[in-house]
Every structure is written in structure tokens, then in C-alpha cells.
Tab-separated table of C-alpha atoms in Angstrom:
chain	number	residue	atom	x	y	z
A	13	TYR	CA	-4.565	9.833	-23.641
A	14	GLY	CA	-6.488	6.964	-22.477
A	15	SER	CA	-10.132	6.735	-23.181
A	16	LEU	CA	-11.229	4.505	-20.279
A	17	PRO	CA	-12.438	6.444	-16.852
A	18	TRP	CA	-10.215	6.478	-14.106
A	19	SER	CA	-12.623	4.241	-12.159
A	20	THR	CA	-12.246	1.556	-14.583
A	21	VAL	CA	-8.514	1.667	-14.987
A	22	MET	CA	-7.790	1.819	-11.283
A	23	GLN	CA	-10.340	-0.948	-10.371
A	24	PRO	CA	-7.998	-4.147	-10.437
A	25	ALA	CA	-5.119	-2.130	-8.571
A	26	ILE	CA	-7.605	-1.182	-5.911
A	27	ARG	CA	-9.042	-4.583	-5.315
A	28	THR	CA	-5.672	-6.090	-5.280
A	29	ALA	CA	-4.633	-3.704	-2.852
A	30	ARG	CA	-7.838	-3.855	-0.708
A	31	ASP	CA	-8.376	-7.896	-0.704
A	32	GLY	CA	-4.530	-8.491	-0.630
A	33	PHE	CA	-2.229	-11.017	-2.416
A	34	PRO	CA	0.284	-13.685	-1.505
A	35	VAL	CA	3.562	-13.023	-0.202
A	36	THR	CA	5.967	-14.448	-2.886
A	37	GLU	CA	9.599	-15.634	-2.385
A	38	ASP	CA	10.601	-12.332	-4.176
A	39	LEU	CA	8.901	-9.814	-1.611
A	40	VAL	CA	10.283	-11.959	1.246
A	41	LYS	CA	13.903	-11.379	-0.256
A	42	TYR	CA	13.065	-7.582	-0.905
A	43	MET	CA	11.623	-7.116	2.548
A	44	LYS	CA	14.584	-8.667	4.021
A	45	SER	CA	16.993	-6.919	1.951
A	46	SER	CA	15.313	-3.315	2.768
A	47	VAL	CA	15.915	-3.894	6.172
A	48	GLY	CA	19.588	-5.240	5.762
A	49	THR	CA	21.177	-5.459	9.189
A	50	GLY	CA	19.506	-2.584	10.809
A	51	GLU	CA	16.507	-2.420	12.822
A	52	ASP	CA	13.523	-4.082	11.183
A	53	PHE	CA	11.493	-0.814	10.349
A	54	LEU	CA	8.988	-2.818	8.287
A	55	SER	CA	7.821	-4.249	11.880
A	56	LYS	CA	8.757	-1.671	14.299
A	57	ASN	CA	7.848	1.631	12.289
A	58	PRO	CA	3.784	1.767	12.791
A	59	THR	CA	3.443	3.444	9.510
A	60	TRP	CA	5.119	0.447	7.664
A	61	ALA	CA	3.824	-2.074	10.091
A	62	ILE	CA	0.478	-1.549	9.074
A	63	ASP	CA	1.023	-3.359	5.788
A	64	PHE	CA	4.277	-5.360	6.318
A	65	ALA	CA	3.699	-6.649	9.636
A	66	PRO	CA	0.114	-6.098	10.841
A	67	ASN	CA	0.331	-8.683	13.682
A	68	GLY	CA	3.615	-7.494	14.877
A	69	THR	CA	6.087	-9.699	13.118
A	70	ARG	CA	6.960	-9.360	9.348
A	71	LEU	CA	4.894	-11.123	6.845
A	72	GLY	CA	6.218	-14.345	5.561
A	73	LEU	CA	5.987	-16.673	2.429
A	74	GLY	CA	2.249	-17.497	1.823
A	75	ASP	CA	0.825	-14.780	3.990
A	76	THR	CA	-1.720	-12.332	2.406
A	77	ILE	CA	-0.411	-8.780	2.322
A	78	THR	CA	-2.957	-6.063	1.904
A	79	ARG	CA	-2.558	-2.180	1.166
A	80	ARG	CA	-5.816	-0.749	2.491
A	81	ARG	CA	-4.404	2.692	2.828
A	82	LEU	CA	-3.103	2.592	-1.059
A	83	ALA	CA	-6.559	1.225	-1.819
A	84	ASP	CA	-8.089	3.942	-0.379
A	85	THR	CA	-5.761	6.400	-2.113
A	86	LEU	CA	-6.418	4.746	-5.399
A	87	GLU	CA	-10.384	4.825	-4.956
A	88	ALA	CA	-10.231	8.462	-4.236
A	89	ILE	CA	-8.337	9.243	-7.678
A	90	ALA	CA	-10.497	6.958	-9.500
A	91	GLN	CA	-13.687	8.526	-8.012
A	92	ARG	CA	-12.341	12.428	-8.303
A	93	GLY	CA	-9.656	12.069	-10.966
A	94	ALA	CA	-6.264	13.763	-10.575
A	95	ASP	CA	-7.725	16.605	-8.475
A	96	ALA	CA	-7.868	14.223	-5.726
A	97	PHE	CA	-4.036	13.590	-5.978
A	98	TYR	CA	-2.846	17.318	-6.450
A	99	SER	CA	-5.514	18.855	-3.740
A	100	GLY	CA	-7.192	18.071	-0.702
A	101	PRO	CA	-6.484	15.291	2.059
A	102	ILE	CA	-4.361	13.337	0.074
A	103	ALA	CA	-1.906	16.194	-1.156
A	104	GLU	CA	-1.968	17.482	2.451
A	105	ALA	CA	-0.718	14.365	3.917
A	106	MET	CA	1.851	13.897	1.316
A	107	ILE	CA	3.186	17.361	1.782
A	108	ASN	CA	3.174	17.126	5.462
A	109	ALA	CA	5.251	13.681	5.150
A	110	VAL	CA	7.688	15.041	2.804
A	111	GLN	CA	8.077	18.267	5.030
A	112	SER	CA	8.474	16.416	8.316
A	113	LYS	CA	11.600	14.679	6.764
A	114	ASN	CA	12.861	18.187	5.916
A	115	GLY	CA	11.635	18.047	2.362
A	116	THR	CA	10.818	21.569	0.604
A	117	MET	CA	7.747	20.476	-1.602
A	118	THR	CA	4.645	22.652	-1.065
A	119	LEU	CA	1.018	22.448	-1.883
A	120	GLU	CA	1.524	25.519	-4.073
A	121	ASP	CA	4.099	23.045	-5.938
A	122	LEU	CA	1.307	20.593	-6.381
A	123	LYS	CA	-1.265	23.286	-7.460
A	124	ASN	CA	1.301	24.497	-10.116
A	125	TYR	CA	2.556	21.036	-11.592
A	126	THR	CA	1.917	20.606	-15.349
A	127	VAL	CA	2.956	17.706	-17.314
A	128	ALA	CA	5.666	18.067	-19.856
A	129	PHE	CA	4.647	16.177	-23.225
A	130	ARG	CA	7.859	15.053	-25.051
A	131	ASP	CA	8.348	12.991	-28.017
A	132	ILE	CA	9.021	9.320	-27.612
A	133	SER	CA	11.802	7.028	-28.776
A	134	GLN	CA	11.391	3.478	-30.009
A	135	ILE	CA	13.658	0.649	-30.726
A	136	ASP	CA	13.589	-3.185	-31.910
A	137	TYR	CA	15.277	-5.542	-29.385
A	138	ARG	CA	15.058	-8.892	-29.816
A	139	GLY	CA	11.645	-9.099	-31.490
A	140	TYR	CA	10.160	-6.655	-29.347
A	141	LYS	CA	9.483	-2.777	-29.834
A	142	ILE	CA	10.805	-0.777	-26.704
A	143	THR	CA	9.044	2.714	-26.428
A	144	SER	CA	10.425	4.999	-24.018
A	145	THR	CA	11.018	8.633	-23.082
A	146	THR	CA	13.731	10.984	-24.563
A	147	ALA	CA	16.122	13.163	-22.862
A	148	PRO	CA	16.400	14.669	-20.232
A	149	SER	CA	14.916	11.247	-18.739
A	150	SER	CA	17.300	8.043	-19.222
A	151	GLY	CA	15.066	6.311	-21.397
A	152	SER	CA	17.416	6.910	-24.547
A	153	ILE	CA	20.607	5.595	-22.232
A	154	ALA	CA	18.590	2.258	-21.215
A	155	MET	CA	17.469	1.788	-25.091
A	156	SER	CA	21.004	2.603	-25.944
A	157	ILE	CA	22.364	-0.150	-23.647
A	158	LEU	CA	19.597	-2.660	-24.892
A	159	LYS	CA	20.826	-1.904	-28.500
A	160	ILE	CA	24.374	-2.625	-27.733
A	161	LEU	CA	23.561	-5.799	-25.779
A	162	GLY	CA	21.351	-6.915	-28.468
A	163	THR	CA	24.248	-7.423	-30.630
A	164	TYR	CA	25.295	-10.510	-28.736
A	165	LYS	CA	23.543	-13.552	-29.511
A	166	ASP	CA	24.446	-15.394	-26.424
A	167	PHE	CA	24.215	-12.904	-24.093
A	168	PHE	CA	23.243	-14.526	-20.561
A	169	SER	CA	22.808	-17.841	-22.407
A	170	SER	CA	24.649	-19.883	-20.006
A	171	GLU	CA	26.096	-19.829	-16.562
A	172	GLN	CA	29.688	-20.446	-17.957
A	173	SER	CA	29.470	-17.239	-19.591
A	174	VAL	CA	28.566	-15.147	-16.411
A	175	ASN	CA	31.762	-12.998	-16.232
A	176	LEU	CA	31.743	-12.375	-19.989
A	177	SER	CA	28.202	-11.196	-19.853
A	178	THR	CA	28.780	-9.145	-16.757
A	179	HIS	CA	31.580	-7.371	-18.511
A	180	ARG	CA	29.405	-6.633	-21.541
A	181	MET	CA	26.627	-5.228	-19.406
A	182	ASP	CA	29.173	-3.302	-17.599
A	183	GLU	CA	30.529	-1.818	-20.788
A	184	ALA	CA	27.238	-1.338	-22.500
A	185	ILE	CA	26.241	0.612	-19.564
A	186	ARG	CA	29.486	2.723	-19.507
A	187	PHE	CA	29.014	3.403	-23.166
A	188	GLY	CA	25.168	4.165	-22.925
A	189	TYR	CA	25.783	6.760	-20.035
A	190	GLY	CA	29.143	8.291	-22.066
A	191	GLU	CA	26.945	9.014	-25.193
A	192	VAL	CA	24.798	11.606	-22.901
């Protein structure tokens, strides 16, 4: 329902992916956690290494990461709209990648895809209006969990209450999923 053209909406993401951005502590942590104790696929697998280890070793704090293939994909979508994603080279590459890993998605699946428009749900949570999707997605569950947690004034307010906060979070999640 947006009114701006794809080329305008996508430009900041294209620029960031093409020009790059600094590797932060969080990104370093997530790269390390994604590799775990196994082989460092981010630097060993050529598909991943292009972005995460362009010089043979995984990027570190303060390095600049670029995502040029993502920039190219976003640029194609910005220029040709959604059709660039659902048909043509991008769709073919995506289907080939999925099927190479024993996936079953086909070009026909993409061609026949339609968007399901559904009602939204909204709640007020600690002064913010939260908007999400309704069933069958889990948006309603997440909002139910937030509503429960919103009844606690001191939720996550101090390190001394971490056990109580963890218990409350656990119970809110359990109750939220139990409502379904």
C-alpha cells in the first residue's frame, strides 16, 4: 500500500549493501555463534566467504562488510519491481539453490504466489502502539506475551531480579502459546 516507487524505497538498502558498513561487536558475536564449534563455513564456503571473509579470513571488529550481490538483487527489484523477484534470473537462482538442497519449490510456485491480505491486531505496550499480524501467524501470540509482561512494572529493571524476570518471561510465553 506504499506510495513511493521501489527505486526510492530500496535506495538506502542498496547503498548500504554496496558501500558496506562497519562490523560491530554484535555482528562479530553472531558470526562466531553461527559457526559454533564446527568448520568456519563463513570463511571456507565460497558462497558465504564472498561477504564474510573476502580476504580469506572472517571479518573482524571495525572492518567494513559489503553485500554486493544483495545490492545487485535489490537494485533489480528497485528497477523492475516484484516481477524481478518472482521471475527471471533471481527466481531461477533461488529455485536452483533451494532444489540443490533437496527443496521442492519450483518456478511455478513463485509464478502462482499471491499475497494473503489479513486483518491486523494492535495493542498498547508501555506507551507504544504495537501492530502485528493475526492468526495463522504468531503475531497475536507475541502481543499476548507482551500484554502479560506489561503488567509487571519492574520487569527487567535490575540484575537482582533476573531470575524472577526470567520466570515471568517463561510463564508469559507458555501462557501465550497455550491460548492458541
